[in-house]
PDB file of C-alpha atoms and ligand atoms in Angstrom:
ATOM      1  CA  UNK A   1     159.091 179.005 150.788  1.00 44.00           C
ATOM      2  CA  UNK A   2     160.633 179.693 148.509  1.00 51.00           C
ATOM      3  CA  UNK A   3     160.081 180.849 144.758  1.00 67.00           C
ATOM      4  CA  UNK A   4     161.530 179.320 142.357  1.00 87.00           C
ATOM      5  CA  UNK A   5     164.943 179.079 142.153  1.00 93.00           C
ATOM      6  CA  UNK A   6     166.949 181.879 139.585  1.00 97.00           C
ATOM      7  CA  UNK A   7     169.177 180.480 136.849  1.00 98.00           C
ATOM      8  CA  UNK A   8     172.213 183.215 136.148  1.00 98.00           C
ATOM      9  CA  UNK A   9     172.480 183.905 132.079  1.00 98.00           C
ATOM     10  CA  UNK A  10     175.667 184.305 132.443  1.00 98.00           C
ATOM     11  CA  UNK A  11     178.632 182.050 134.535  1.00 99.00           C
ATOM     12  CA  UNK A  12     181.940 182.246 135.336  1.00 99.00           C
ATOM     13  CA  UNK A  13     184.609 179.217 136.341  1.00 99.00           C
ATOM     14  CA  UNK A  14     187.789 179.882 137.418  1.00 99.00           C
ATOM     15  CA  UNK A  15     188.724 176.705 137.385  1.00 98.00           C
ATOM     16  CA  UNK A  16     191.993 176.540 139.500  1.00 99.00           C
ATOM     17  CA  UNK A  17     193.259 173.559 141.413  1.00 98.00           C
ATOM     18  CA  UNK A  18     194.269 171.223 139.325  1.00 98.00           C
ATOM     19  CA  UNK A  19     197.572 170.661 140.818  1.00 98.00           C
ATOM     20  CA  UNK A  20     196.556 170.439 143.822  1.00 98.00           C
ATOM     21  CA  UNK A  21     194.226 167.587 143.307  1.00 99.00           C
ATOM     22  CA  UNK A  22     196.430 165.412 141.548  1.00 98.00           C
ATOM     23  CA  UNK A  23     199.559 165.923 144.188  1.00 98.00           C
ATOM     24  CA  UNK A  24     197.206 165.133 146.912  1.00 98.00           C
ATOM     25  CA  UNK A  25     196.928 161.975 145.438  1.00 98.00           C
ATOM     26  CA  UNK A  26     201.088 161.685 144.518  1.00 98.00           C
ATOM     27  CA  UNK A  27     199.897 162.710 141.052  1.00 98.00           C
ATOM     28  CA  UNK A  28     201.899 164.286 138.470  1.00 98.00           C
ATOM     29  CA  UNK A  29     199.954 167.945 137.538  1.00 98.00           C
ATOM     30  CA  UNK A  30     199.246 167.145 134.394  1.00 98.00           C
ATOM     31  CA  UNK A  31     196.198 164.791 135.803  1.00 98.00           C
ATOM     32  CA  UNK A  32     195.030 167.489 137.576  1.00 98.00           C
ATOM     33  CA  UNK A  33     194.705 168.988 133.919  1.00 98.00           C
ATOM     34  CA  UNK A  34     193.440 165.683 132.280  1.00 98.00           C
ATOM     35  CA  UNK A  35     190.410 165.620 135.717  1.00 98.00           C
ATOM     36  CA  UNK A  36     189.756 169.093 134.873  1.00 98.00           C
ATOM     37  CA  UNK A  37     188.952 167.889 131.251  1.00 98.00           C
ATOM     38  CA  UNK A  38     186.108 165.440 132.318  1.00 97.00           C
ATOM     39  CA  UNK A  39     185.017 168.239 134.832  1.00 98.00           C
ATOM     40  CA  UNK A  40     184.189 170.537 131.728  1.00 98.00           C
ATOM     41  CA  UNK A  41     182.164 168.337 130.418  1.00 97.00           C
ATOM     42  CA  UNK A  42     179.632 167.258 132.706  1.00 97.00           C
ATOM     43  CA  UNK A  43     179.581 170.106 133.717  1.00 98.00           C
ATOM     44  CA  UNK A  44     179.041 172.250 130.419  1.00 97.00           C
ATOM     45  CA  UNK A  45     176.363 169.844 130.216  1.00 97.00           C
ATOM     46  CA  UNK A  46     175.148 170.551 133.840  1.00 98.00           C
ATOM     47  CA  UNK A  47     175.479 173.874 132.807  1.00 98.00           C
ATOM     48  CA  UNK A  48     173.441 173.143 129.308  1.00 97.00           C
ATOM     49  CA  UNK A  49     170.324 171.639 131.265  1.00 97.00           C
ATOM     50  CA  UNK A  50     169.945 173.558 134.284  1.00 98.00           C
ATOM     51  CA  UNK A  51     170.025 176.552 131.885  1.00 97.00           C
ATOM     52  CA  UNK A  52     172.660 178.440 131.986  1.00 98.00           C
ATOM     53  CA  UNK A  53     172.659 180.269 128.970  1.00 98.00           C
ATOM     54  CA  UNK A  54     176.132 182.010 128.988  1.00 98.00           C
ATOM     55  CA  UNK A  55     179.430 180.374 130.304  1.00 98.00           C
ATOM     56  CA  UNK A  56     182.943 181.493 130.516  1.00 99.00           C
ATOM     57  CA  UNK A  57     184.773 179.198 131.662  1.00 99.00           C
ATOM     58  CA  UNK A  58     189.118 179.700 132.841  1.00 99.00           C
ATOM     59  CA  UNK A  59     191.692 178.201 130.613  1.00 98.00           C
ATOM     60  CA  UNK A  60     194.484 179.028 130.851  1.00 99.00           C
ATOM     61  CA  UNK A  61     196.068 182.727 131.633  1.00 98.00           C
ATOM     62  CA  UNK A  62     198.230 184.732 129.766  1.00 98.00           C
ATOM     63  CA  UNK A  63     200.369 185.146 132.763  1.00 98.00           C
ATOM     64  CA  UNK A  64     200.459 180.889 132.530  1.00 98.00           C
ATOM     65  CA  UNK A  65     203.223 180.790 130.063  1.00 98.00           C
ATOM     66  CA  UNK A  66     205.323 181.097 133.201  1.00 98.00           C
ATOM     67  CA  UNK A  67     205.234 178.329 134.013  1.00 98.00           C
ATOM     68  CA  UNK A  68     207.400 175.278 133.520  1.00 98.00           C
ATOM     69  CA  UNK A  69     207.743 174.469 129.166  1.00 98.00           C
ATOM     70  CA  UNK A  70     206.822 170.516 130.463  1.00 98.00           C
ATOM     71  CA  UNK A  71     203.340 171.599 131.322  1.00 98.00           C
ATOM     72  CA  UNK A  72     202.880 174.541 129.242  1.00 98.00           C
ATOM     73  CA  UNK A  73     202.985 172.232 125.797  1.00 98.00           C
ATOM     74  CA  UNK A  74     201.715 169.304 127.733  1.00 98.00           C
ATOM     75  CA  UNK A  75     198.266 172.298 128.824  1.00 98.00           C
ATOM     76  CA  UNK A  76     198.657 172.900 124.679  1.00 98.00           C
ATOM     77  CA  UNK A  77     198.303 169.101 123.975  1.00 98.00           C
ATOM     78  CA  UNK A  78     195.345 168.879 126.634  1.00 98.00           C
ATOM     79  CA  UNK A  79     193.912 170.906 124.188  1.00 98.00           C
ATOM     80  CA  UNK A  80     194.199 170.159 121.193  1.00 98.00           C
ATOM     81  CA  UNK A  81     192.730 167.101 121.785  1.00 98.00           C
ATOM     82  CA  UNK A  82     189.557 168.067 123.548  1.00 97.00           C
ATOM     83  CA  UNK A  83     188.213 170.287 121.280  1.00 97.00           C
ATOM     84  CA  UNK A  84     188.916 167.510 118.542  1.00 97.00           C
ATOM     85  CA  UNK A  85     188.128 164.642 120.373  1.00 95.00           C
ATOM     86  CA  UNK A  86     186.290 164.750 123.507  1.00 89.00           C
ATOM     87  CA  UNK A  87     184.493 168.124 123.548  1.00 91.00           C
ATOM     88  CA  UNK A  88     182.766 166.749 120.925  1.00 90.00           C
ATOM     89  CA  UNK A  89     179.649 165.022 122.940  1.00 92.00           C
ATOM     90  CA  UNK A  90     179.962 169.128 123.995  1.00 93.00           C
ATOM     91  CA  UNK A  91     179.789 169.963 120.206  1.00 90.00           C
ATOM     92  CA  UNK A  92     176.555 166.987 120.350  1.00 90.00           C
ATOM     93  CA  UNK A  93     174.530 169.053 122.785  1.00 94.00           C
ATOM     94  CA  UNK A  94     174.343 172.066 120.087  1.00 96.00           C
ATOM     95  CA  UNK A  95     176.852 173.736 123.142  1.00 97.00           C
ATOM     96  CA  UNK A  96     178.617 176.448 120.753  1.00 97.00           C
ATOM     97  CA  UNK A  97     182.222 177.211 121.532  1.00 98.00           C
ATOM     98  CA  UNK A  98     183.992 180.404 120.476  1.00 98.00           C
ATOM     99  CA  UNK A  99     187.251 181.912 122.456  1.00 98.00           C
ATOM    100  CA  UNK A 100     188.694 185.440 124.284  1.00 99.00           C
ATOM    101  CA  UNK A 101     192.270 185.233 123.951  1.00 98.00           C
ATOM    102  CA  UNK A 102     195.128 186.863 122.097  1.00 98.00           C
ATOM    103  CA  UNK A 103     196.281 184.069 119.175  1.00 98.00           C
ATOM    104  CA  UNK A 104     199.843 185.052 119.908  1.00 98.00           C
ATOM    105  CA  UNK A 105     201.991 182.898 121.003  1.00 98.00           C
ATOM    106  CA  UNK A 106     199.180 180.204 120.236  1.00 98.00           C
ATOM    107  CA  UNK A 107     200.942 176.835 118.609  1.00 98.00           C
ATOM    108  CA  UNK A 108     199.285 176.199 115.019  1.00 98.00           C
ATOM    109  CA  UNK A 109     198.305 172.763 116.550  1.00 98.00           C
ATOM    110  CA  UNK A 110     196.389 174.656 119.116  1.00 98.00           C
ATOM    111  CA  UNK A 111     194.582 177.469 116.626  1.00 98.00           C
ATOM    112  CA  UNK A 112     194.061 174.996 114.023  1.00 98.00           C
ATOM    113  CA  UNK A 113     191.821 172.340 116.881  1.00 98.00           C
ATOM    114  CA  UNK A 114     189.835 176.590 118.259  1.00 98.00           C
ATOM    115  CA  UNK A 115     188.848 177.373 114.892  1.00 98.00           C
ATOM    116  CA  UNK A 116     186.636 173.698 114.237  1.00 97.00           C
ATOM    117  CA  UNK A 117     185.338 173.588 116.732  1.00 97.00           C
ATOM    118  CA  UNK A 118     184.190 177.228 116.691  1.00 97.00           C
ATOM    119  CA  UNK A 119     183.391 176.982 112.441  1.00 97.00           C
ATOM    120  CA  UNK A 120     181.356 173.560 113.515  1.00 96.00           C
ATOM    121  CA  UNK A 121     178.767 175.000 115.606  1.00 96.00           C
ATOM    122  CA  UNK A 122     179.196 178.031 114.555  1.00 97.00           C
ATOM    123  CA  UNK A 123     175.156 177.773 113.697  1.00 97.00           C
ATOM    124  CA  UNK A 124     173.918 176.408 117.189  1.00 97.00           C
ATOM    125  CA  UNK A 125     171.776 178.145 120.053  1.00 95.00           C
ATOM    126  CA  UNK A 126     172.261 175.682 122.904  1.00 95.00           C
ATOM    127  CA  UNK A 127     174.765 176.901 126.011  1.00 97.00           C
ATOM    128  CA  UNK A 128     177.191 179.733 124.176  1.00 98.00           C
ATOM    129  CA  UNK A 129     180.727 177.942 125.748  1.00 98.00           C
ATOM    130  CA  UNK A 130     183.140 180.926 125.834  1.00 98.00           C
ATOM    131  CA  UNK A 131     187.006 179.281 126.283  1.00 98.00           C
ATOM    132  CA  UNK A 132     189.724 182.099 127.933  1.00 99.00           C
ATOM    133  CA  UNK A 133     192.362 180.533 126.364  1.00 99.00           C
ATOM    134  CA  UNK A 134     195.550 183.053 126.482  1.00 99.00           C
ATOM    135  CA  UNK A 135     192.904 184.932 128.065  1.00 99.00           C
ATOM    136  CA  UNK A 136     193.126 188.396 129.979  1.00 98.00           C
ATOM    137  CA  UNK A 137     191.517 191.106 131.438  1.00 98.00           C
ATOM    138  CA  UNK A 138     194.601 193.834 130.744  1.00 98.00           C
ATOM    139  CA  UNK A 139     195.767 192.128 127.899  1.00 98.00           C
ATOM    140  CA  UNK A 140     191.838 192.649 126.943  1.00 98.00           C
ATOM    141  CA  UNK A 141     191.741 195.740 127.735  1.00 98.00           C
ATOM    142  CA  UNK A 142     195.239 197.376 125.420  1.00 98.00           C
ATOM    143  CA  UNK A 143     193.621 195.462 121.820  1.00 98.00           C
ATOM    144  CA  UNK A 144     190.283 196.705 122.619  1.00 98.00           C
ATOM    145  CA  UNK A 145     191.767 200.220 123.018  1.00 98.00           C
ATOM    146  CA  UNK A 146     193.650 199.596 120.377  1.00 98.00           C
ATOM    147  CA  UNK A 147     190.787 198.227 117.973  1.00 98.00           C
ATOM    148  CA  UNK A 148     188.995 200.990 118.967  1.00 98.00           C
ATOM    149  CA  UNK A 149     191.459 203.733 118.663  1.00 98.00           C
ATOM    150  CA  UNK A 150     191.468 201.844 115.137  1.00 98.00           C
ATOM    151  CA  UNK A 151     187.609 203.113 113.795  1.00 98.00           C
ATOM    152  CA  UNK A 152     188.903 206.774 115.072  1.00 98.00           C
ATOM    153  CA  UNK A 153     191.991 206.858 113.102  1.00 98.00           C
ATOM    154  CA  UNK A 154     190.390 205.683 110.915  1.00 98.00           C
ATOM    155  CA  UNK A 155     186.695 208.120 110.899  1.00 98.00           C
ATOM    156  CA  UNK A 156     184.653 205.216 111.000  1.00 98.00           C
ATOM    157  CA  UNK A 157     183.903 207.072 114.992  1.00 98.00           C
ATOM    158  CA  UNK A 158     183.155 209.220 116.700  1.00 98.00           C
ATOM    159  CA  UNK A 159     184.470 209.386 119.766  1.00 98.00           C
ATOM    160  CA  UNK A 160     181.572 210.965 121.169  1.00 98.00           C
ATOM    161  CA  UNK A 161     180.419 206.352 120.507  1.00 98.00           C
ATOM    162  CA  UNK A 162     182.600 205.523 123.112  1.00 98.00           C
ATOM    163  CA  UNK A 163     180.460 204.028 125.348  1.00 98.00           C
ATOM    164  CA  UNK A 164     180.591 201.601 128.116  1.00 98.00           C
ATOM    165  CA  UNK A 165     178.905 199.476 125.721  1.00 98.00           C
ATOM    166  CA  UNK A 166     180.353 199.990 123.183  1.00 98.00           C
ATOM    167  CA  UNK A 167     183.564 198.771 125.017  1.00 98.00           C
ATOM    168  CA  UNK A 168     181.808 195.544 125.511  1.00 98.00           C
ATOM    169  CA  UNK A 169     180.621 195.002 121.688  1.00 98.00           C
ATOM    170  CA  UNK A 170     184.372 195.670 120.828  1.00 98.00           C
ATOM    171  CA  UNK A 171     186.056 193.400 123.494  1.00 98.00           C
ATOM    172  CA  UNK A 172     187.526 190.017 122.336  1.00 98.00           C
ATOM    173  CA  UNK A 173     183.255 188.278 122.487  1.00 98.00           C
ATOM    174  CA  UNK A 174     179.650 191.166 122.777  1.00 98.00           C
ATOM    175  CA  UNK A 175     178.550 188.826 125.760  1.00 98.00           C
ATOM    176  CA  UNK A 176     175.850 190.617 128.099  1.00 98.00           C
ATOM    177  CA  UNK A 177     177.820 191.138 131.635  1.00 98.00           C
ATOM    178  CA  UNK A 178     178.729 187.765 134.190  1.00 98.00           C
ATOM    179  CA  UNK A 179     176.351 187.333 136.331  1.00 98.00           C
ATOM    180  CA  UNK A 180     178.227 184.737 138.339  1.00 98.00           C
ATOM    181  CA  UNK A 181     182.338 184.454 139.378  1.00 99.00           C
ATOM    182  CA  UNK A 182     183.282 180.621 140.450  1.00 99.00           C
ATOM    183  CA  UNK A 183     186.487 180.404 141.835  1.00 99.00           C
ATOM    184  CA  UNK A 184     187.801 176.771 143.406  1.00 99.00           C
ATOM    185  CA  UNK A 185     190.407 175.997 145.008  1.00 98.00           C
ATOM    186  CA  UNK A 186     189.772 178.088 148.344  1.00 98.00           C
ATOM    187  CA  UNK A 187     191.614 180.945 146.239  1.00 98.00           C
ATOM    188  CA  UNK A 188     189.823 184.137 146.803  1.00 98.00           C
ATOM    189  CA  UNK A 189     191.401 186.842 143.837  1.00 98.00           C
ATOM    190  CA  UNK A 190     190.978 187.363 139.713  1.00 98.00           C
ATOM    191  CA  UNK A 191     194.178 186.956 138.077  1.00 98.00           C
ATOM    192  CA  UNK A 192     193.069 188.683 135.301  1.00 98.00           C
ATOM    193  CA  UNK A 193     190.004 187.058 134.820  1.00 99.00           C
ATOM    194  CA  UNK A 194     186.587 189.219 132.750  1.00 98.00           C
ATOM    195  CA  UNK A 195     187.305 191.944 134.782  1.00 98.00           C
ATOM    196  CA  UNK A 196     184.977 194.857 133.314  1.00 98.00           C
ATOM    197  CA  UNK A 197     182.865 191.915 132.069  1.00 98.00           C
ATOM    198  CA  UNK A 198     182.582 191.418 136.209  1.00 98.00           C
ATOM    199  CA  UNK A 199     182.320 194.755 137.240  1.00 98.00           C
ATOM    200  CA  UNK A 200     178.403 193.332 138.470  1.00 98.00           C
ATOM    201  CA  UNK A 201     178.626 189.312 138.985  1.00 98.00           C
ATOM    202  CA  UNK A 202     178.464 187.786 142.104  1.00 98.00           C
ATOM    203  CA  UNK A 203     181.171 185.911 143.606  1.00 98.00           C
ATOM    204  CA  UNK A 204     181.607 182.505 145.066  1.00 98.00           C
ATOM    205  CA  UNK A 205     184.943 181.142 146.034  1.00 98.00           C
ATOM    206  CA  UNK A 206     184.346 177.304 147.231  1.00 98.00           C
ATOM    207  CA  UNK A 207     187.339 174.492 149.128  1.00 98.00           C
ATOM    208  CA  UNK A 208     186.594 172.802 146.550  1.00 98.00           C
ATOM    209  CA  UNK A 209     189.533 171.628 143.801  1.00 99.00           C
ATOM    210  CA  UNK A 210     188.640 172.063 140.035  1.00 99.00           C
ATOM    211  CA  UNK A 211     188.496 168.640 139.620  1.00 99.00           C
ATOM    212  CA  UNK A 212     185.516 168.047 142.532  1.00 98.00           C
ATOM    213  CA  UNK A 213     183.654 170.711 141.474  1.00 99.00           C
ATOM    214  CA  UNK A 214     180.735 168.685 140.179  1.00 98.00           C
ATOM    215  CA  UNK A 215     177.662 169.097 139.662  1.00 98.00           C
ATOM    216  CA  UNK A 216     176.311 169.028 143.475  1.00 98.00           C
ATOM    217  CA  UNK A 217     178.472 171.799 143.547  1.00 98.00           C
ATOM    218  CA  UNK A 218     177.406 173.504 141.087  1.00 98.00           C
ATOM    219  CA  UNK A 219     173.665 173.059 142.652  1.00 98.00           C
ATOM    220  CA  UNK A 220     175.182 174.423 145.450  1.00 98.00           C
ATOM    221  CA  UNK A 221     176.962 177.534 143.362  1.00 98.00           C
ATOM    222  CA  UNK A 222     173.242 178.296 142.039  1.00 98.00           C
ATOM    223  CA  UNK A 223     171.807 178.012 145.647  1.00 98.00           C
ATOM    224  CA  UNK A 224     174.513 181.074 147.056  1.00 98.00           C
ATOM    225  CA  UNK A 225     173.641 182.599 144.202  1.00 98.00           C
ATOM    226  CA  UNK A 226     169.823 182.911 144.648  1.00 98.00           C
ATOM    227  CA  UNK A 227     170.849 184.274 148.458  1.00 97.00           C
ATOM    228  CA  UNK A 228     172.445 186.903 147.012  1.00 97.00           C
ATOM    229  CA  UNK A 229     171.596 190.730 146.639  1.00 96.00           C
ATOM    230  CA  UNK A 230     171.591 192.271 144.250  1.00 97.00           C
ATOM    231  CA  UNK A 231     171.857 196.294 144.243  1.00 96.00           C
ATOM    232  CA  UNK A 232     173.120 197.378 141.458  1.00 97.00           C
ATOM    233  CA  UNK A 233     173.917 200.702 143.373  1.00 96.00           C
ATOM    234  CA  UNK A 234     170.357 201.514 144.166  1.00 96.00           C
ATOM    235  CA  UNK A 235     168.882 200.232 147.442  1.00 93.00           C
ATOM    236  CA  UNK A 236     166.171 197.453 145.786  1.00 76.00           C
ATOM    237  CA  UNK A 237     165.768 195.053 148.488  1.00 59.00           C
ATOM    238  CA  UNK A 238     164.171 192.272 146.856  1.00 57.00           C
ATOM    239  CA  UNK A 239     166.044 188.253 148.725  1.00 51.00           C
ATOM    240  CA  UNK A 240     166.439 187.511 145.250  1.00 49.00           C
ATOM    241  CA  UNK A 241     167.323 188.760 141.939  1.00 48.00           C
ATOM    242  CA  UNK A 242     168.790 186.880 138.455  1.00 51.00           C
TER     243      UNK A 242
HETATM  244  C1  LIG B   1     193.998 175.322 137.510  1.00 74.20           C
HETATM  245  O1  LIG B   1     195.129 174.862 138.464  1.00 74.20           O
HETATM  246  C2  LIG B   1     194.761 175.276 135.460  1.00 74.20           C
HETATM  247  C3  LIG B   1     195.078 176.704 135.301  1.00 74.20           C
HETATM  248  C4  LIG B   1     195.619 177.494 135.552  1.00 74.20           C
HETATM  249  C5  LIG B   1     196.150 175.310 133.844  1.00 74.20           C
HETATM  250  P1  LIG B   1     196.217 174.674 138.604  1.00 74.20           P
HETATM  251  O2  LIG B   1     197.525 174.160 137.594  1.00 74.20           O
HETATM  252  O3  LIG B   1     196.443 176.617 138.485  1.00 74.20           O
HETATM  253  O4  LIG B   1     196.296 174.303 140.034  1.00 74.20           O
HETATM  254  P2  LIG B   1     197.195 175.068 141.008  1.00 74.20           P
HETATM  255  O5  LIG B   1     196.178 175.757 141.656  1.00 74.20           O
HETATM  256  O6  LIG B   1     198.661 174.357 141.335  1.00 74.20           O
HETATM  257  O7  LIG B   1     196.571 173.830 142.432  1.00 74.20           O
HETATM  258  C1  LIG B   2     193.630 181.213 137.000  1.00 74.20           C
HETATM  259  O1  LIG B   2     194.838 179.992 138.220  1.00 74.20           O
HETATM  260  C2  LIG B   2     193.876 181.187 135.742  1.00 74.20           C
HETATM  261  C3  LIG B   2     193.123 179.796 134.987  1.00 74.20           C
HETATM  262  C4  LIG B   2     192.455 178.801 136.322  1.00 74.20           C
HETATM  263  C5  LIG B   2     193.828 178.854 133.925  1.00 74.20           C
HETATM  264  P1  LIG B   2     196.181 180.365 138.173  1.00 74.20           P
HETATM  265  O2  LIG B   2     196.317 179.266 139.374  1.00 74.20           O
HETATM  266  O3  LIG B   2     197.467 181.412 136.942  1.00 74.20           O
HETATM  267  O4  LIG B   2     196.435 181.685 139.054  1.00 74.20           O
HETATM  268  P2  LIG B   2     197.330 182.215 140.042  1.00 74.20           P
HETATM  269  O5  LIG B   2     198.838 182.594 140.141  1.00 74.20           O
HETATM  270  O6  LIG B   2     197.016 181.597 141.711  1.00 74.20           O
HETATM  271  O7  LIG B   2     196.687 183.572 141.332  1.00 74.20           O
HETATM  272 MG1  LIG B   3     196.301 177.939 140.425  1.00 74.20          MG
END
């Protein structure tokens, strides 16, 4: 018989397939991004309900600026509206919002909406929602390295203070390591998402496109996680581990 279901402490979601979802329906790609926001809202409430403590959502990569100006502008407006309005349902449920990524060159209106939702939720202790916006793992490692070099240069740290935990504490957000990374839409790659944090994460690649990744699909993912045998380099043979 199945014992208790384990819930990963920190879940990462690479929210891919919005464009294909829209194209399949004869709609503009923007319609897929809009549908994606609805899915984010539902999923976050569901994750809070089932007891996920930290969720990192990949919303826009440093490389996504390569897209057409129309698509990038649409996404920036969508982010602004989402943080100012759409995601208020999450704020009402005690979700604490933080961001990972470079502020440059995000438009001022987006930065303002980001700062407001962070400020409004900073004392909440529900699900911590880390939104990766203008995020790239390479940029994060570069920025963290520069920050640590500055500390060393200023005499604030010794060389031997630098260890894996110290690096983690100095990433964009100091969060526990990822336990589980989900990438929707069937693509089997990481695309520069949280490579340091995902060193021992389990990976799950459902075919479903992100707007269709609903609560039921999330529960299927959790079932799959419960069948993984996490060893962290050791040799234990436990069936389930969190
Ligand atoms: C993910 O969906 C959302 C963002 C990258 C902003 P895509 O826009 O990549 O959708 P596909 O992969 O083209 O279907
Ligand atoms: C990864 O999706 C980035 C986000 C989901 C925000 P992409 O659609 O940008 O990734 P590639 O280009 O297919 O690798
Ligand atoms: Mg994509």
